[in-house]
PDB file of C-alpha atoms and ligand atoms in Angstrom:
ATOM      1  CA  MET A   1       0.000  -0.002   0.058  1.00 83.00           C
ATOM      2  CA  VAL A   2       2.928   2.331   0.787  1.00 91.00           C
ATOM      3  CA  THR A   3       5.014   3.519  -2.126  1.00 92.00           C
ATOM      4  CA  LEU A   4       8.479   4.650  -0.857  1.00 96.00           C
ATOM      5  CA  PRO A   5      10.698   6.280  -1.912  1.00 98.00           C
ATOM      6  CA  SER A   6       8.054   8.554  -3.512  1.00 98.00           C
ATOM      7  CA  SER A   7       8.859   9.200  -7.251  1.00 97.00           C
ATOM      8  CA  LEU A   8      10.907  12.106  -8.414  1.00 98.00           C
ATOM      9  CA  VAL A   9       9.688  13.535 -11.739  1.00 97.00           C
ATOM     10  CA  THR A  10      11.172  16.180 -14.062  1.00 98.00           C
ATOM     11  CA  LEU A  11       8.755  18.967 -14.838  1.00 98.00           C
ATOM     12  CA  ASN A  12       9.162  19.993 -18.511  1.00 98.00           C
ATOM     13  CA  ASP A  13       7.729  23.319 -19.292  1.00 98.00           C
ATOM     14  CA  PRO A  14       8.701  25.700 -21.990  1.00 98.00           C
ATOM     15  CA  LEU A  15       8.864  28.484 -19.414  1.00 98.00           C
ATOM     16  CA  PHE A  16      11.420  26.668 -17.328  1.00 98.00           C
ATOM     17  CA  LYS A  17      13.485  26.021 -20.525  1.00 98.00           C
ATOM     18  CA  GLN A  18      13.380  29.503 -21.461  1.00 98.00           C
ATOM     19  CA  LYS A  19      14.685  30.539 -17.932  1.00 98.00           C
ATOM     20  CA  SER A  20      17.205  27.780 -17.919  1.00 98.00           C
ATOM     21  CA  LEU A  21      15.818  26.174 -14.897  1.00 98.00           C
ATOM     22  CA  ALA A  22      15.937  22.466 -13.991  1.00 98.00           C
ATOM     23  CA  VAL A  23      12.727  21.632 -12.099  1.00 98.00           C
ATOM     24  CA  SER A  24      11.640  18.373 -10.424  1.00 98.00           C
ATOM     25  CA  ILE A  25       8.709  17.417  -8.362  1.00 98.00           C
ATOM     26  CA  LYS A  26       8.766  14.894  -5.623  1.00 98.00           C
ATOM     27  CA  ARG A  27       5.431  13.097  -5.645  1.00 98.00           C
ATOM     28  CA  ASP A  28       4.599  12.511  -2.010  1.00 98.00           C
ATOM     29  CA  ASP A  29       1.019  12.715  -3.049  1.00 97.00           C
ATOM     30  CA  LEU A  30       1.545   9.121  -4.279  1.00 97.00           C
ATOM     31  CA  ILE A  31       2.866   7.631  -1.054  1.00 97.00           C
ATOM     32  CA  HIS A  32      -0.443   6.288   0.089  1.00 95.00           C
ATOM     33  CA  PRO A  33      -4.048   6.523  -1.416  1.00 91.00           C
ATOM     34  CA  GLU A  34      -5.536   7.764   1.828  1.00 91.00           C
ATOM     35  CA  VAL A  35      -2.647   8.970   3.991  1.00 93.00           C
ATOM     36  CA  SER A  36      -0.931  11.088   1.394  1.00 86.00           C
ATOM     37  CA  GLY A  37       1.967  13.386   1.273  1.00 95.00           C
ATOM     38  CA  ASN A  38       3.398  15.204   4.326  1.00 97.00           C
ATOM     39  CA  LYS A  39       0.654  13.783   6.545  1.00 96.00           C
ATOM     40  CA  TRP A  40       2.071  10.329   5.936  1.00 96.00           C
ATOM     41  CA  ARG A  41       5.596  11.549   6.840  1.00 98.00           C
ATOM     42  CA  LYS A  42       4.301  13.383   9.845  1.00 97.00           C
ATOM     43  CA  LEU A  43       2.368  10.572  11.150  1.00 97.00           C
ATOM     44  CA  LYS A  44       4.792   7.676  10.725  1.00 97.00           C
ATOM     45  CA  TYR A  45       6.638   8.029  13.969  1.00 97.00           C
ATOM     46  CA  ASN A  46       3.576   9.340  15.834  1.00 97.00           C
ATOM     47  CA  LEU A  47       1.782   6.156  14.903  1.00 97.00           C
ATOM     48  CA  GLU A  48       4.810   4.008  15.919  1.00 96.00           C
ATOM     49  CA  GLU A  49       4.819   5.820  19.393  1.00 95.00           C
ATOM     50  CA  ALA A  50       1.077   5.427  19.824  1.00 96.00           C
ATOM     51  CA  ARG A  51       1.321   1.733  19.046  1.00 93.00           C
ATOM     52  CA  SER A  52       4.508   0.824  21.051  1.00 91.00           C
ATOM     53  CA  GLY A  53       3.768   2.997  24.110  1.00 86.00           C
ATOM     54  CA  ASN A  54       1.138   1.862  26.484  1.00 87.00           C
ATOM     55  CA  TYR A  55      -1.698   3.843  25.095  1.00 95.00           C
ATOM     56  CA  GLU A  56      -5.424   3.136  24.749  1.00 95.00           C
ATOM     57  CA  GLY A  57      -5.568   5.359  21.631  1.00 96.00           C
ATOM     58  CA  LEU A  58      -4.612   8.622  20.076  1.00 97.00           C
ATOM     59  CA  VAL A  59      -6.268  12.068  20.358  1.00 96.00           C
ATOM     60  CA  THR A  60      -5.768  14.795  17.842  1.00 96.00           C
ATOM     61  CA  PHE A  61      -7.204  18.128  16.621  1.00 93.00           C
ATOM     62  CA  GLY A  62      -8.375  19.935  13.499  1.00 93.00           C
ATOM     63  CA  GLY A  63     -10.762  22.122  11.687  1.00 91.00           C
ATOM     64  CA  ALA A  64     -13.742  21.033   9.535  1.00 89.00           C
ATOM     65  CA  PHE A  65     -11.785  20.374   6.355  1.00 87.00           C
ATOM     66  CA  SER A  66      -8.461  19.345   7.966  1.00 89.00           C
ATOM     67  CA  ASN A  67      -6.442  16.999   5.856  1.00 90.00           C
ATOM     68  CA  HIS A  68      -4.643  16.038   9.101  1.00 94.00           C
ATOM     69  CA  ILE A  69      -7.936  14.762  10.704  1.00 95.00           C
ATOM     70  CA  ALA A  70      -8.641  12.690   7.498  1.00 94.00           C
ATOM     71  CA  ALA A  71      -5.044  11.377   7.340  1.00 95.00           C
ATOM     72  CA  THR A  72      -4.980  10.403  10.983  1.00 97.00           C
ATOM     73  CA  ALA A  73      -8.418   8.778  10.920  1.00 98.00           C
ATOM     74  CA  ALA A  74      -7.341   6.542   7.958  1.00 97.00           C
ATOM     75  CA  ALA A  75      -3.858   5.807   9.334  1.00 97.00           C
ATOM     76  CA  CYS A  76      -5.352   4.774  12.669  1.00 98.00           C
ATOM     77  CA  ARG A  77      -7.888   2.496  10.984  1.00 97.00           C
ATOM     78  CA  VAL A  78      -5.177   0.884   9.037  1.00 95.00           C
ATOM     79  CA  ASN A  79      -2.985   0.465  12.153  1.00 95.00           C
ATOM     80  CA  GLY A  80      -5.696  -0.606  14.341  1.00 96.00           C
ATOM     81  CA  ILE A  81      -5.384   2.422  16.751  1.00 97.00           C
ATOM     82  CA  PRO A  82      -8.506   3.800  18.296  1.00 97.00           C
ATOM     83  CA  ALA A  83      -8.577   7.542  17.439  1.00 98.00           C
ATOM     84  CA  ILE A  84     -10.423  10.584  18.876  1.00 97.00           C
ATOM     85  CA  GLY A  85     -10.658  13.763  16.813  1.00 97.00           C
ATOM     86  CA  ILE A  86     -11.348  17.111  18.583  1.00 96.00           C
ATOM     87  CA  ILE A  87     -13.010  19.332  15.900  1.00 97.00           C
ATOM     88  CA  ARG A  88     -13.237  23.072  15.857  1.00 95.00           C
ATOM     89  CA  GLY A  89     -16.878  24.174  15.691  1.00 96.00           C
ATOM     90  CA  ASP A  90     -19.751  23.009  17.901  1.00 96.00           C
ATOM     91  CA  GLU A  91     -22.315  23.532  15.166  1.00 96.00           C
ATOM     92  CA  LEU A  92     -20.639  20.706  13.108  1.00 95.00           C
ATOM     93  CA  THR A  93     -21.695  17.072  12.941  1.00 96.00           C
ATOM     94  CA  PRO A  94     -20.182  14.004  11.388  1.00 95.00           C
ATOM     95  CA  GLU A  95     -22.566  14.620   8.393  1.00 95.00           C
ATOM     96  CA  SER A  96     -21.191  18.337   7.825  1.00 93.00           C
ATOM     97  CA  ASN A  97     -18.791  17.514   5.041  1.00 91.00           C
ATOM     98  CA  HIS A  98     -16.968  14.715   3.238  1.00 90.00           C
ATOM     99  CA  THR A  99     -13.791  14.997   5.560  1.00 91.00           C
ATOM    100  CA  LEU A 100     -15.775  14.486   8.708  1.00 95.00           C
ATOM    101  CA  ARG A 101     -17.904  11.857   7.132  1.00 95.00           C
ATOM    102  CA  LYS A 102     -14.817   9.970   6.076  1.00 94.00           C
ATOM    103  CA  ALA A 103     -13.177  10.261   9.454  1.00 96.00           C
ATOM    104  CA  THR A 104     -16.172   8.882  11.082  1.00 97.00           C
ATOM    105  CA  ASP A 105     -16.367   6.015   8.551  1.00 97.00           C
ATOM    106  CA  ASP A 106     -12.743   5.210   9.440  1.00 98.00           C
ATOM    107  CA  GLY A 107     -13.633   4.789  12.970  1.00 98.00           C
ATOM    108  CA  MET A 108     -12.415   8.102  14.417  1.00 98.00           C
ATOM    109  CA  GLN A 109     -14.654   9.365  17.214  1.00 98.00           C
ATOM    110  CA  LEU A 110     -15.361  13.082  16.814  1.00 98.00           C
ATOM    111  CA  ARG A 111     -15.768  15.445  19.495  1.00 97.00           C
ATOM    112  CA  PHE A 112     -17.157  18.897  18.386  1.00 97.00           C
ATOM    113  CA  VAL A 113     -16.190  21.833  20.679  1.00 96.00           C
ATOM    114  CA  SER A 114     -16.562  25.562  20.603  1.00 97.00           C
ATOM    115  CA  ARG A 115     -13.819  27.708  19.216  1.00 95.00           C
ATOM    116  CA  GLU A 116     -12.958  28.947  22.692  1.00 94.00           C
ATOM    117  CA  GLU A 117     -12.741  25.438  24.056  1.00 93.00           C
ATOM    118  CA  TYR A 118     -10.741  24.349  21.107  1.00 93.00           C
ATOM    119  CA  SER A 119      -7.962  26.953  21.368  1.00 90.00           C
ATOM    120  CA  LEU A 120      -7.865  26.179  25.210  1.00 89.00           C
ATOM    121  CA  MET A 121      -7.359  22.526  24.423  1.00 87.00           C
ATOM    122  CA  CYS A 122      -4.740  23.255  21.917  1.00 82.00           C
ATOM    123  CA  LYS A 123      -2.724  25.425  24.279  1.00 81.00           C
ATOM    124  CA  GLU A 124      -3.308  23.645  27.599  1.00 80.00           C
ATOM    125  CA  THR A 125      -1.995  20.192  26.915  1.00 76.00           C
ATOM    126  CA  ASP A 126      -1.904  19.421  30.540  1.00 79.00           C
ATOM    127  CA  PHE A 127      -5.617  19.933  30.747  1.00 80.00           C
ATOM    128  CA  LEU A 128      -6.105  17.621  27.752  1.00 83.00           C
ATOM    129  CA  ALA A 129      -3.683  15.098  29.124  1.00 84.00           C
ATOM    130  CA  SER A 130      -5.819  14.869  32.265  1.00 88.00           C
ATOM    131  CA  SER A 131      -8.964  14.440  30.244  1.00 88.00           C
ATOM    132  CA  TYR A 132      -7.400  11.659  28.196  1.00 92.00           C
ATOM    133  CA  PRO A 133      -4.787  10.205  30.506  1.00 91.00           C
ATOM    134  CA  ARG A 134      -4.053   7.103  28.562  1.00 94.00           C
ATOM    135  CA  HIS A 135      -3.995   8.589  25.142  1.00 96.00           C
ATOM    136  CA  PHE A 136      -1.207   9.683  22.987  1.00 96.00           C
ATOM    137  CA  ILE A 137      -1.841  13.267  22.048  1.00 95.00           C
ATOM    138  CA  VAL A 138      -0.890  14.624  18.639  1.00 95.00           C
ATOM    139  CA  PRO A 139      -1.067  18.444  18.439  1.00 90.00           C
ATOM    140  CA  GLU A 140      -3.038  20.402  15.737  1.00 87.00           C
ATOM    141  CA  GLY A 141      -1.695  19.779  12.285  1.00 86.00           C
ATOM    142  CA  GLY A 142       0.356  16.950  13.644  1.00 92.00           C
ATOM    143  CA  THR A 143       3.502  18.981  14.183  1.00 93.00           C
ATOM    144  CA  ASN A 144       5.713  17.611  16.931  1.00 95.00           C
ATOM    145  CA  GLU A 145       9.204  16.051  17.168  1.00 96.00           C
ATOM    146  CA  TYR A 146       7.973  12.803  15.639  1.00 97.00           C
ATOM    147  CA  ALA A 147       6.569  14.656  12.747  1.00 98.00           C
ATOM    148  CA  ILE A 148       9.823  16.461  12.170  1.00 98.00           C
ATOM    149  CA  LYS A 149      11.744  13.203  12.347  1.00 98.00           C
ATOM    150  CA  GLY A 150       9.587  11.737   9.653  1.00 98.00           C
ATOM    151  CA  VAL A 151       9.642  14.605   7.280  1.00 98.00           C
ATOM    152  CA  ARG A 152      13.483  14.739   7.622  1.00 98.00           C
ATOM    153  CA  GLU A 153      13.649  11.365   5.968  1.00 98.00           C
ATOM    154  CA  ILE A 154      12.850  12.938   2.572  1.00 98.00           C
ATOM    155  CA  TRP A 155      16.445  14.015   2.250  1.00 98.00           C
ATOM    156  CA  GLU A 156      17.438  10.250   2.376  1.00 98.00           C
ATOM    157  CA  GLU A 157      15.459   9.715  -0.843  1.00 98.00           C
ATOM    158  CA  LEU A 158      17.350  12.513  -2.750  1.00 97.00           C
ATOM    159  CA  ASP A 159      20.705  11.822  -4.419  1.00 95.00           C
ATOM    160  CA  GLN A 160      21.222  15.228  -6.059  1.00 96.00           C
ATOM    161  CA  ARG A 161      21.869  18.656  -4.692  1.00 97.00           C
ATOM    162  CA  TYR A 162      19.264  21.320  -5.242  1.00 98.00           C
ATOM    163  CA  ASP A 163      19.652  25.058  -5.146  1.00 98.00           C
ATOM    164  CA  TYR A 164      15.916  25.576  -4.048  1.00 98.00           C
ATOM    165  CA  PHE A 165      13.508  23.263  -2.345  1.00 98.00           C
ATOM    166  CA  LEU A 166       9.914  24.527  -2.252  1.00 98.00           C
ATOM    167  CA  CYS A 167       7.054  23.346  -0.034  1.00 98.00           C
ATOM    168  CA  PRO A 168       3.680  24.657   1.258  1.00 98.00           C
ATOM    169  CA  TYR A 169       3.430  26.104   4.662  1.00 97.00           C
ATOM    170  CA  GLY A 170       0.483  25.589   7.138  1.00 94.00           C
ATOM    171  CA  THR A 171       1.596  24.867  10.657  1.00 93.00           C
ATOM    172  CA  GLY A 172       5.203  24.603   9.528  1.00 96.00           C
ATOM    173  CA  GLY A 173       5.973  21.156  10.563  1.00 97.00           C
ATOM    174  CA  THR A 174       6.927  20.224   7.042  1.00 98.00           C
ATOM    175  CA  LEU A 175       9.234  23.080   6.502  1.00 98.00           C
ATOM    176  CA  ALA A 176      10.780  22.637   9.954  1.00 98.00           C
ATOM    177  CA  GLY A 177      11.390  18.932   9.203  1.00 98.00           C
ATOM    178  CA  LEU A 178      13.091  19.797   5.958  1.00 98.00           C
ATOM    179  CA  LEU A 179      15.251  22.463   7.515  1.00 98.00           C
ATOM    180  CA  SER A 180      16.322  20.049  10.121  1.00 98.00           C
ATOM    181  CA  GLY A 181      17.950  17.856   7.508  1.00 98.00           C
ATOM    182  CA  ASN A 182      19.171  20.544   5.280  1.00 97.00           C
ATOM    183  CA  ARG A 183      22.953  20.123   5.053  1.00 91.00           C
ATOM    184  CA  LYS A 184      23.851  20.929   1.456  1.00 90.00           C
ATOM    185  CA  GLY A 185      23.186  24.775   1.268  1.00 94.00           C
ATOM    186  CA  THR A 186      19.795  24.348  -0.263  1.00 98.00           C
ATOM    187  CA  ILE A 187      17.507  27.294   0.131  1.00 98.00           C
ATOM    188  CA  MET A 188      14.145  26.348   1.397  1.00 98.00           C
ATOM    189  CA  LEU A 189      11.063  28.302   0.084  1.00 98.00           C
ATOM    190  CA  GLY A 190       7.885  28.023   2.093  1.00 98.00           C
ATOM    191  CA  PHE A 191       4.615  29.088   0.406  1.00 98.00           C
ATOM    192  CA  SER A 192       2.234  30.142   3.084  1.00 97.00           C
ATOM    193  CA  SER A 193      -1.378  29.291   2.613  1.00 94.00           C
ATOM    194  CA  LEU A 194      -2.336  31.729   5.327  1.00 92.00           C
ATOM    195  CA  LYS A 195      -3.139  35.466   5.070  1.00 93.00           C
ATOM    196  CA  GLY A 196      -0.872  37.815   6.936  1.00 90.00           C
ATOM    197  CA  SER A 197       2.898  38.042   7.583  1.00 90.00           C
ATOM    198  CA  PHE A 198       3.128  36.010  10.812  1.00 92.00           C
ATOM    199  CA  ALA A 199       4.363  32.861   9.035  1.00 95.00           C
ATOM    200  CA  THR A 200       8.111  33.873   9.438  1.00 96.00           C
ATOM    201  CA  PRO A 201       8.021  34.545  13.051  1.00 96.00           C
ATOM    202  CA  ALA A 202       5.833  31.498  13.796  1.00 95.00           C
ATOM    203  CA  LEU A 203       8.333  29.329  11.919  1.00 97.00           C
ATOM    204  CA  THR A 204      11.181  30.841  13.750  1.00 97.00           C
ATOM    205  CA  ASP A 205       9.462  29.991  16.995  1.00 96.00           C
ATOM    206  CA  LEU A 206       8.962  26.433  15.855  1.00 96.00           C
ATOM    207  CA  LEU A 207      12.619  26.050  14.847  1.00 98.00           C
ATOM    208  CA  ASP A 208      13.637  27.494  18.402  1.00 98.00           C
ATOM    209  CA  ARG A 209      11.324  25.010  20.106  1.00 96.00           C
ATOM    210  CA  PHE A 210      12.854  22.031  18.203  1.00 96.00           C
ATOM    211  CA  ALA A 211      16.392  23.428  18.321  1.00 97.00           C
ATOM    212  CA  ILE A 212      16.674  23.432  14.508  1.00 98.00           C
ATOM    213  CA  HIS A 213      19.606  25.674  13.738  1.00 97.00           C
ATOM    214  CA  ASN A 214      19.438  25.803   9.911  1.00 97.00           C
ATOM    215  CA  ARG A 215      17.777  29.040   9.001  1.00 97.00           C
ATOM    216  CA  SER A 216      18.182  28.995   5.271  1.00 98.00           C
ATOM    217  CA  PHE A 217      14.538  29.604   4.381  1.00 98.00           C
ATOM    218  CA  ARG A 218      12.525  32.290   2.646  1.00 98.00           C
ATOM    219  CA  MET A 219       8.814  32.656   3.249  1.00 98.00           C
ATOM    220  CA  VAL A 220       6.747  33.607   0.406  1.00 97.00           C
ATOM    221  CA  ASP A 221       3.401  34.941   1.817  1.00 95.00           C
ATOM    222  CA  ASP A 222       1.781  36.746  -1.043  1.00 94.00           C
ATOM    223  CA  TYR A 223       0.031  33.699  -2.703  1.00 97.00           C
ATOM    224  CA  HIS A 224      -2.685  32.897  -0.112  1.00 96.00           C
ATOM    225  CA  PHE A 225      -5.607  33.989  -2.426  1.00 96.00           C
ATOM    226  CA  GLY A 226      -7.419  35.594   0.393  1.00 95.00           C
ATOM    227  CA  GLY A 227      -6.487  33.203   3.151  1.00 93.00           C
ATOM    228  CA  TYR A 228      -6.688  29.681   4.309  1.00 89.00           C
ATOM    229  CA  GLY A 229      -9.174  27.669   2.349  1.00 88.00           C
ATOM    230  CA  LYS A 230     -10.001  30.667   0.070  1.00 93.00           C
ATOM    231  CA  VAL A 231      -9.842  30.295  -3.671  1.00 94.00           C
ATOM    232  CA  THR A 232     -10.264  32.486  -6.734  1.00 95.00           C
ATOM    233  CA  ARG A 233     -11.390  31.520 -10.240  1.00 95.00           C
ATOM    234  CA  GLU A 234      -7.761  32.316 -11.412  1.00 97.00           C
ATOM    235  CA  LEU A 235      -6.352  29.804  -8.945  1.00 97.00           C
ATOM    236  CA  LEU A 236      -8.792  27.177  -9.994  1.00 96.00           C
ATOM    237  CA  SER A 237      -8.128  27.690 -13.606  1.00 97.00           C
ATOM    238  CA  PHE A 238      -4.374  27.445 -13.147  1.00 98.00           C
ATOM    239  CA  ILE A 239      -4.814  24.202 -11.254  1.00 97.00           C
ATOM    240  CA  SER A 240      -6.962  22.831 -14.107  1.00 97.00           C
ATOM    241  CA  TRP A 241      -4.227  24.067 -16.667  1.00 98.00           C
ATOM    242  CA  PHE A 242      -1.358  22.485 -14.683  1.00 98.00           C
ATOM    243  CA  GLU A 243      -3.160  19.255 -14.310  1.00 97.00           C
ATOM    244  CA  GLU A 244      -3.904  18.965 -18.098  1.00 98.00           C
ATOM    245  CA  THR A 245      -0.373  20.048 -19.069  1.00 98.00           C
ATOM    246  CA  HIS A 246       1.578  18.015 -16.668  1.00 98.00           C
ATOM    247  CA  GLN A 247      -0.995  15.218 -15.633  1.00 98.00           C
ATOM    248  CA  ILE A 248      -0.389  16.032 -11.995  1.00 98.00           C
ATOM    249  CA  PRO A 249      -3.414  17.050  -9.756  1.00 97.00           C
ATOM    250  CA  LEU A 250      -2.970  19.798  -7.268  1.00 97.00           C
ATOM    251  CA  ASP A 251      -5.074  20.709  -4.268  1.00 96.00           C
ATOM    252  CA  PRO A 252      -6.591  24.237  -3.962  1.00 94.00           C
ATOM    253  CA  ILE A 253      -5.499  24.755  -0.351  1.00 93.00           C
ATOM    254  CA  TYR A 254      -1.749  24.163  -0.434  1.00 96.00           C
ATOM    255  CA  THR A 255      -0.153  22.693  -3.458  1.00 98.00           C
ATOM    256  CA  GLY A 256      -2.123  24.792  -6.022  1.00 98.00           C
ATOM    257  CA  LYS A 257      -1.168  28.022  -4.316  1.00 98.00           C
ATOM    258  CA  MET A 258       2.402  26.922  -4.110  1.00 98.00           C
ATOM    259  CA  MET A 259       2.672  26.063  -7.777  1.00 98.00           C
ATOM    260  CA  TYR A 260       0.924  29.222  -8.825  1.00 98.00           C
ATOM    261  CA  GLY A 261       3.376  31.338  -6.749  1.00 98.00           C
ATOM    262  CA  PHE A 262       6.287  29.327  -8.065  1.00 98.00           C
ATOM    263  CA  TYR A 263       5.294  30.007 -11.734  1.00 98.00           C
ATOM    264  CA  GLU A 264       4.895  33.697 -10.850  1.00 98.00           C
ATOM    265  CA  LEU A 265       8.391  33.742  -9.290  1.00 98.00           C
ATOM    266  CA  VAL A 266       9.889  31.988 -12.356  1.00 98.00           C
ATOM    267  CA  LYS A 267       8.272  34.584 -14.736  1.00 98.00           C
ATOM    268  CA  ARG A 268       9.803  37.377 -12.679  1.00 98.00           C
ATOM    269  CA  ALA A 269      13.292  35.797 -12.937  1.00 98.00           C
ATOM    270  CA  TYR A 270      13.410  35.214  -9.168  1.00 98.00           C
ATOM    271  CA  PHE A 271      15.644  32.110  -9.787  1.00 98.00           C
ATOM    272  CA  PRO A 272      19.046  32.630 -11.330  1.00 98.00           C
ATOM    273  CA  GLU A 273      19.767  30.795 -14.563  1.00 98.00           C
ATOM    274  CA  ASN A 274      20.824  27.151 -14.165  1.00 98.00           C
ATOM    275  CA  SER A 275      19.284  26.868 -10.780  1.00 98.00           C
ATOM    276  CA  ARG A 276      18.097  23.178  -9.765  1.00 98.00           C
ATOM    277  CA  ILE A 277      14.759  23.417  -8.131  1.00 98.00           C
ATOM    278  CA  LEU A 278      12.742  20.721  -6.369  1.00 98.00           C
ATOM    279  CA  VAL A 279       9.121  21.190  -5.553  1.00 98.00           C
ATOM    280  CA  LEU A 280       7.451  18.941  -2.861  1.00 98.00           C
ATOM    281  CA  HIS A 281       3.963  17.664  -3.695  1.00 98.00           C
ATOM    282  CA  THR A 282       2.531  17.261  -0.199  1.00 98.00           C
ATOM    283  CA  GLY A 283      -0.617  15.582  -1.302  1.00 96.00           C
ATOM    284  CA  GLY A 284      -3.857  16.983   0.182  1.00 92.00           C
ATOM    285  CA  LEU A 285      -5.991  15.627  -2.668  1.00 91.00           C
ATOM    286  CA  GLN A 286      -8.697  14.042  -0.370  1.00 80.00           C
ATOM    287  CA  GLY A 287     -11.843  16.089  -0.625  1.00 70.00           C
ATOM    288  CA  LYS A 288     -10.515  18.115  -3.521  1.00 80.00           C
ATOM    289  CA  ASP A 289     -13.402  17.504  -5.776  1.00 72.00           C
ATOM    290  CA  ALA A 290     -16.042  18.252  -3.039  1.00 71.00           C
ATOM    291  CA  PHE A 291     -14.211  21.325  -2.122  1.00 76.00           C
ATOM    292  CA  GLU A 292     -13.978  22.701  -5.733  1.00 76.00           C
ATOM    293  CA  GLN A 293     -17.579  21.882  -6.446  1.00 72.00           C
ATOM    294  CA  ILE A 294     -18.680  23.942  -3.299  1.00 75.00           C
ATOM    295  CA  HIS A 295     -16.349  26.904  -4.099  1.00 75.00           C
ATOM    296  CA  SER A 296     -16.636  27.134  -7.864  1.00 70.00           C
ATOM    297  CA  LYS A 297     -20.417  27.858  -7.257  1.00 66.00           C
ATOM    298  CA  LYS A 298     -19.556  30.798  -4.903  1.00 67.00           C
ATOM    299  CA  ILE A 299     -16.850  32.370  -6.927  1.00 68.00           C
ATOM    300  CA  ARG A 300     -17.639  34.927  -9.642  1.00 46.00           C
TER     301      ARG A 300
HETATM  302  C1  PLP B 401      -1.266  19.780   6.006  1.00 57.54           C
HETATM  303  C2  PLP B 401      -0.806  20.216   4.609  1.00 57.54           C
HETATM  304  C3  PLP B 401       0.258  21.109   4.480  1.00 57.54           C
HETATM  305  C4  PLP B 401       0.845  21.822   5.564  1.00 57.54           C
HETATM  306  O1  PLP B 401       1.750  21.279   6.297  1.00 57.54           O
HETATM  307  P1  PLP B 401       2.513  21.880   7.649  1.00 57.54           P
HETATM  308  O2  PLP B 401       3.398  20.791   8.051  1.00 57.54           O
HETATM  309  O3  PLP B 401       1.293  22.066   8.616  1.00 57.54           O
HETATM  310  O4  PLP B 401       3.111  23.166   7.245  1.00 57.54           O
HETATM  311  C5  PLP B 401       0.831  21.270   3.234  1.00 57.54           C
HETATM  312  N1  PLP B 401       0.349  20.567   2.171  1.00 57.54           N
HETATM  313  C6  PLP B 401      -0.708  19.688   2.293  1.00 57.54           C
HETATM  314  C7  PLP B 401      -1.209  19.087   1.092  1.00 57.54           C
HETATM  315  C8  PLP B 401      -1.327  19.548   3.536  1.00 57.54           C
HETATM  316  O5  PLP B 401      -2.235  18.681   3.662  1.00 57.54           O
END
């Protein structure tokens, strides 16, 4: 079921040729049909810990459309680990959308809490640990030391040196994990899917917390398209164009925004000639069709 190392594919595009760039994409979206991309990497050692430690199950958190919730539910089903998902929004039910329906079908027990209670639970891990004393707790977005260890393994699958390595940014676990294993002078570019300029300080905090000293990253935070989970017609048509041209699907929340931003940077000659560039496809294709259907109706 698991395809590792994930495949590495050259992206041929007249634009890249014109700018003398060698571009490859690492298809982590193909690692697993249900637990794809960076979620698989981030969960690997968390699941190992949840299984080998003396736990009754695993507890984690997420929003209504969380890929992390979907991935964790599927991974726990496959591994026979009882899972509880704390979901932000007490107006929601297991029937609210595809992600929550699927998580429930995978056996995850969902607990819907108010936004206030949710942020309290995310911050006050002691409080949570006392509510679920015999459970292994995975933080929001799955970012912890186990996740960083799992993501770092991507480097072991790469033989070549790259000048730039691009990935999307959500909670920063993926970017932090990649930075923790970055030894060859590669510049990491994080594409934030969130509105605002807090991504850089948030990542810096995360790096401090995990004692990751490599700081060779740049944050690109102007391709959020209005913020997390927001899309525009232009973004969706770029995603369709990319998919038709390269036969590679992209999700509208993370990888589509990163790829759009990447093309814009290439057009603006951001990358010096002869640069070797690697783009990480972090997956996220679960629920893509449902998401696009809902949103294409709303956009003008
Ligand atoms: C969750 C997710 C991200 C964000 O990863 P972080 O480690 O939280 O920064 C990026 N891409 C996809 C497809 C995701 O599902």
